[in-house]
CSV table of C-alpha atoms in Angstrom, one decimal:
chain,number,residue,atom,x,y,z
A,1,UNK,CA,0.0,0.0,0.0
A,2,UNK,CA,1.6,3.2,-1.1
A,3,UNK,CA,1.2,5.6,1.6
A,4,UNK,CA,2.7,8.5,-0.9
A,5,UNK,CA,-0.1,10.7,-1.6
A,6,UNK,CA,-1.6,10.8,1.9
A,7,UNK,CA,1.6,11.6,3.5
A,8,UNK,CA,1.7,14.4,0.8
A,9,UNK,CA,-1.7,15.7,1.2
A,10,UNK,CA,-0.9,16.1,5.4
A,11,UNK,CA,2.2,17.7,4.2
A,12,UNK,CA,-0.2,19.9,2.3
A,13,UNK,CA,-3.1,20.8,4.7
A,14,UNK,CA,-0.1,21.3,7.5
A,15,UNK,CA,1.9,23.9,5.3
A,16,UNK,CA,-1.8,25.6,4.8
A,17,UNK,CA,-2.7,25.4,8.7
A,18,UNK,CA,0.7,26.9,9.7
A,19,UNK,CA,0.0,29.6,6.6
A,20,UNK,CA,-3.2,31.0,8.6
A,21,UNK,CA,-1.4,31.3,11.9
A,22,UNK,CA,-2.6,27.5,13.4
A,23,UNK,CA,-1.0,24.8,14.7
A,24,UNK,CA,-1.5,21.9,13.0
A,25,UNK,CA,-3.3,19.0,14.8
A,26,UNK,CA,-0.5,16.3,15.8
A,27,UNK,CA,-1.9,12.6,15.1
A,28,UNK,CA,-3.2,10.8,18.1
A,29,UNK,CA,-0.8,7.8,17.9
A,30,UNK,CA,1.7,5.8,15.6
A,31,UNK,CA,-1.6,3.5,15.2
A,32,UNK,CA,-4.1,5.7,14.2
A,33,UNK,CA,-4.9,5.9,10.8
A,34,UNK,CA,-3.9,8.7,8.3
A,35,UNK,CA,-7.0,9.0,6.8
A,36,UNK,CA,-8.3,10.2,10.2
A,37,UNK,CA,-5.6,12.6,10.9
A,38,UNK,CA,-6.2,13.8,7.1
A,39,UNK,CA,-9.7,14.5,8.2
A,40,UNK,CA,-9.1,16.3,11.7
A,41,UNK,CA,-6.4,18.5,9.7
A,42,UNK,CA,-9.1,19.4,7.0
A,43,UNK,CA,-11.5,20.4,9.8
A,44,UNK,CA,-9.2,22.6,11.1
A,45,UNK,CA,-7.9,23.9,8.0
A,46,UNK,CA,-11.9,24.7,7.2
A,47,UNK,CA,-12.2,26.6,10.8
A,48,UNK,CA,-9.8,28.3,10.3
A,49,UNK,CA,-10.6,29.6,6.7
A,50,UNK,CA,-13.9,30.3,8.4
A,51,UNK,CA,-12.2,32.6,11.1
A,52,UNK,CA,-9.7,34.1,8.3
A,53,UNK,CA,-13.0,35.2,6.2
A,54,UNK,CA,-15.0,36.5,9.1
A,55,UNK,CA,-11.3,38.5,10.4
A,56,UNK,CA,-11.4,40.3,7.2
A,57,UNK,CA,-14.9,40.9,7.3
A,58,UNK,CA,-14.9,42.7,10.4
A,59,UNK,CA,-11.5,44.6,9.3
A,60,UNK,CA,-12.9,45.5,6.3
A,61,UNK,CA,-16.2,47.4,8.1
A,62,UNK,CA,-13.9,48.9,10.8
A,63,UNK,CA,-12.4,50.3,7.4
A,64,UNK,CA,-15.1,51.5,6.2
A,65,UNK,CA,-16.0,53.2,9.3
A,66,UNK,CA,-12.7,55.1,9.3
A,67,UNK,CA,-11.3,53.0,12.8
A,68,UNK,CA,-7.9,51.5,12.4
A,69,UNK,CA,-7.7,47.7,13.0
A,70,UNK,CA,-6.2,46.4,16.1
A,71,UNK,CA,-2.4,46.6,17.1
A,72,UNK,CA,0.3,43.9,16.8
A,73,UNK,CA,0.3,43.5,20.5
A,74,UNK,CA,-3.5,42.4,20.0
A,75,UNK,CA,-3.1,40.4,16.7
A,76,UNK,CA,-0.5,38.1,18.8
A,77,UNK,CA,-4.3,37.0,20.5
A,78,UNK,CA,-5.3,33.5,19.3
A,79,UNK,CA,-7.6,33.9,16.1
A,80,UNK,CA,-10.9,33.2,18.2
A,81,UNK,CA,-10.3,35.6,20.5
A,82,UNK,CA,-8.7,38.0,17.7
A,83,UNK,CA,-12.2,38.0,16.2
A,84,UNK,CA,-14.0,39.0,19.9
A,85,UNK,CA,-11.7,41.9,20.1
A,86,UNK,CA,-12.4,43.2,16.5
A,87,UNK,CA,-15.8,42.6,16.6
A,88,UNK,CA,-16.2,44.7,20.1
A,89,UNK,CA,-14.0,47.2,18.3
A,90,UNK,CA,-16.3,47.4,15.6
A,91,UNK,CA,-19.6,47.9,18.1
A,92,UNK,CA,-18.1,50.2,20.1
A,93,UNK,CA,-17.3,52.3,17.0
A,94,UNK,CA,-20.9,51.5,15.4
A,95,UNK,CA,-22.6,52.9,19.2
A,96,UNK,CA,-20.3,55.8,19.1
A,97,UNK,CA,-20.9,56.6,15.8
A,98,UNK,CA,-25.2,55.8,16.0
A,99,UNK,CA,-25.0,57.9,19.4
A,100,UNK,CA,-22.9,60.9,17.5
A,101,UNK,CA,-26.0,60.7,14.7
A,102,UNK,CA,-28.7,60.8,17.5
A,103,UNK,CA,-27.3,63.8,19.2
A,104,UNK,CA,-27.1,66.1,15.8
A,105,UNK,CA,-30.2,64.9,15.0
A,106,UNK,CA,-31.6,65.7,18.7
A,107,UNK,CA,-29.8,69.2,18.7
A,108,UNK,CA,-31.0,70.0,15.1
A,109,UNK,CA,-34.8,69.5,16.6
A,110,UNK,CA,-34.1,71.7,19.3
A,111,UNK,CA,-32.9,74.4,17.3
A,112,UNK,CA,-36.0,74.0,14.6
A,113,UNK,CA,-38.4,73.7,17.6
A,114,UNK,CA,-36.5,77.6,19.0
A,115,UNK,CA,-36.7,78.7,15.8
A,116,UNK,CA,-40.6,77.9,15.5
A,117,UNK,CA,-41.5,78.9,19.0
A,118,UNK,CA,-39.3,82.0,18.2
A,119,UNK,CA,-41.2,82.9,15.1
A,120,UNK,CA,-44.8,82.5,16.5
A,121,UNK,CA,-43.6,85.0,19.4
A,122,UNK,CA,-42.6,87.4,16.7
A,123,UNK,CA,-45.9,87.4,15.0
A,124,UNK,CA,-47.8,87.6,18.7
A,125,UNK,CA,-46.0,90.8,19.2
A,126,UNK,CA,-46.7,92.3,16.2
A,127,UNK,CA,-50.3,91.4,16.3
A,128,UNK,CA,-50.6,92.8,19.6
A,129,UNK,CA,-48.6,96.2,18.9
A,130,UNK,CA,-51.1,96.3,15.9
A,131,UNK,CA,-53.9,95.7,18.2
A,132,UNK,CA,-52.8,98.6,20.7
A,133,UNK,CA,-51.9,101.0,17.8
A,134,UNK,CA,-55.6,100.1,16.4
A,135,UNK,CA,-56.7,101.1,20.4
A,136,UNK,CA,-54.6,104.2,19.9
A,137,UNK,CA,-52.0,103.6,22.2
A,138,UNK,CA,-48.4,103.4,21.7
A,139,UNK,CA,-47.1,99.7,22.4
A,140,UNK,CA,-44.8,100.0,25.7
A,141,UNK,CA,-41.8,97.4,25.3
A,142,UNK,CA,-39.3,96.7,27.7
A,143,UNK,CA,-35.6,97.5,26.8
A,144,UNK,CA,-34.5,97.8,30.0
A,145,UNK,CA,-31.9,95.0,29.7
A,146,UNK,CA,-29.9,97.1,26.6
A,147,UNK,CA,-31.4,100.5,27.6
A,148,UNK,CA,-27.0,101.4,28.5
A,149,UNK,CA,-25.9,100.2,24.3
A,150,UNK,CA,-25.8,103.6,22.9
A,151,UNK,CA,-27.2,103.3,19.9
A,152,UNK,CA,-31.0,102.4,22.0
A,153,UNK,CA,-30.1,105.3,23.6
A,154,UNK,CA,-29.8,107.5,20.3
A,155,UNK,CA,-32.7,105.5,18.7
A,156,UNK,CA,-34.9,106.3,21.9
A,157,UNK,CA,-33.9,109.9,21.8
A,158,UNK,CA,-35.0,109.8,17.9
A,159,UNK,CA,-38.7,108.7,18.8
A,160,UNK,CA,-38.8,111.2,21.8
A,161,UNK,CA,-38.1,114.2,19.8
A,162,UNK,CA,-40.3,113.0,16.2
A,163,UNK,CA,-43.5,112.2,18.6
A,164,UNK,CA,-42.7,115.9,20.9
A,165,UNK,CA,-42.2,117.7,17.2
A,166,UNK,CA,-45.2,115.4,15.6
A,167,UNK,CA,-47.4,116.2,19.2
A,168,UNK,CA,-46.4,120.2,18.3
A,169,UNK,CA,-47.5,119.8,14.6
A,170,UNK,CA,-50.7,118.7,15.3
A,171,UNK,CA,-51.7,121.1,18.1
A,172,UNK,CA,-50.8,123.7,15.3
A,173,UNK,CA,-52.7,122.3,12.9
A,174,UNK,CA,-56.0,121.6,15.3
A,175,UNK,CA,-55.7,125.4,16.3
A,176,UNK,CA,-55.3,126.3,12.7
A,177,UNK,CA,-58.3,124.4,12.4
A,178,UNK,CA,-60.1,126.1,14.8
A,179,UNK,CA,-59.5,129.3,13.7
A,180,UNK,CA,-60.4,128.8,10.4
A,181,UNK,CA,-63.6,127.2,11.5
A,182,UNK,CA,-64.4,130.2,13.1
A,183,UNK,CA,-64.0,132.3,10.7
A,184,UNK,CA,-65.6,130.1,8.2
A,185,UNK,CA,-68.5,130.3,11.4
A,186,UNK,CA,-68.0,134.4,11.3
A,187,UNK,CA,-68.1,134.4,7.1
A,188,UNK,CA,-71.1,132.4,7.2
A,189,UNK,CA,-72.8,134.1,9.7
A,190,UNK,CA,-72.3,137.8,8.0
A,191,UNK,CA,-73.7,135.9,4.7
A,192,UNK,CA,-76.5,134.6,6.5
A,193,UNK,CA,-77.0,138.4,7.8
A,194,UNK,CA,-76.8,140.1,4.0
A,195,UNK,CA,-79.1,137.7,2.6
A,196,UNK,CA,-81.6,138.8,5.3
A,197,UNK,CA,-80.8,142.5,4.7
A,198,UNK,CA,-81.4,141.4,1.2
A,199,UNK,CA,-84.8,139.9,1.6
């Protein structure tokens, strides 16, 4: 029985066990068969292919989320325990990353929500001014907070004298107003007379 290829084939499967970083399987004893051993090192060679795919897997995601694989100090782990520490490597990064999203996405709500809530005050405030203007009152706000920034100051100044010089104007005008309705009255009243002379 020519033993040739068998002992070639171990020879074989060993070389590829070593290749991935195992150590081959040694053969149970002198007795055992080597169709046995053959089929113990092909079941390790498959695990380990197995673990070699699912390595690269997980290095290639870790890629692709930008984190850099493990060190040498942790690739000198056995493969098994290689894979634990790249995969919690790759869901720490994944939470970190999914957490990251959630808190832009949460700050970006807060900010539209102030934004609305800041908009509809707006509007209130105008509607109400509009409302007191339509009463005939001048809207009082409160600028007591920035009432020291020198340009409120100058601005404040600015409606104080236009509303004294407008309040002026119109006092004129009503007594212009008067006046000339009494005259009109006194013109009126001397027609009035005539026409009776008249009659």
């Amino acid at each position: 029985d020519d033993h040739t290829p068998k002992r070639k084939l171990i020879s074989e499967l060993k070389e590829e066990i070593t290749d991935l970083g195992g150590i081959p399987v040694k053969r149970k004893h002198l007795l055992s068969s080597l169709q046995k051993w053959i089929d113990e090192l092909e079941a390790q060679l498959e695990k380990l292919k197995k673990i070699d795919a699912l390595k690269a897997e997980i290095l290639k995601e870790l890629e692709a989320l930008g984190e850099k694989p493990l060190s040498d100090e942790a690739k000198e782990l056995e493969a098994d325990e290689e894979i634990k520490a790249l995969r919690k490597l790759l869901e720490d990064v994944k939470a970190k990353k999914k957490e990251a999203e959630e808190k832009k996405k949460k700050e970006a709500k807060l900010a539209e929500e102030k934004k609305k809530k800041e908009a509809k005050i707006s509007v209130a405030i105008e509607m109400l001014k509009d409302e007191l203007a339509a009463l005939g009152v001048d809207p009082i706000i409160d600028t007591s907070d920035i009432d020291t920034d020198d340009q409120v100051k100058s601005l404040k100044k600015q409606i104080k004298d236009i509303k004294e010089k407008r309040k002026a104007e119109k006092a004129e005008a009503d007594k212009k107003a008067k006046e000339e309705a009494k005259a009109e009255e006194r013109k009126q009243t001397r027609l009035n007379a005539i026409e009776t002379v008249r009659k």
